[in-house]
Amino acid sequence: MKILLVDDDPIVILLQKKLMEKAGIGPEVSSFNNGEDLLGFLADNAKQEEDYLMFLDINMPGLSGWDVLDTLEAMKFNQTLDVIIITSSIEPADKRKAKSYKRIVDFWVKPFSIQDFIQLKEKFKL
């Protein structure tokens, strides 16, 4: 399974990578600072036989996380791609909206911990 990190904050990406490393997750991790770069990567590099797990920030300049998810649906992206929302938003509306996307498997509010990644490793057999 290939892991994709999408967040406009490089510190958050660095923290995610460090916590994943400590939890024993990796090495197939690619990171992107915006939704546009992620979508370009998937359009050019996605393989039908590969599964993806994406950590997606919803509040980013340019394309928001919601825009990325809507674009993936419009692209008819058929590969297995599970999404965990990573956000600082505590708005109940965001959590409700996340439930309307079939790709979203979890919703994490920053900050997160090593325990979150350990549980994730067990859940997805990473």
Coordinates of C-alpha atoms in Angstrom, one line a residue, residues 5 15-17 19-20 23 25 55 86 108 112-122 126:
L5 CA 0.4 12.8 2.6
L15 CA 5.6 15.1 11.9
Q16 CA 3.4 12.5 10.1
K17 CA 6.5 10.9 8.5
L19 CA 5.3 9.3 13.7
M20 CA 4.8 6.7 10.9
A23 CA 5.1 3.2 14.3
I25 CA 4.9 2.3 8.8
F55 CA -3.9 11.6 4.6
I86 CA -6.3 15.3 8.9
W108 CA -8.4 13.0 12.7
F112 CA -2.4 13.4 16.5
S113 CA -0.1 11.0 18.3
I114 CA 2.0 7.9 17.8
Q115 CA -0.9 5.8 19.1
D116 CA -3.1 7.0 16.2
F117 CA -0.5 5.6 13.8
I118 CA 0.0 2.4 15.7
Q119 CA -3.8 1.7 15.6
L120 CA -3.8 2.6 11.9
K121 CA -1.0 0.1 11.2
E122 CA -3.0 -2.6 12.8
L126 CA 0.7 -1.7 7.1

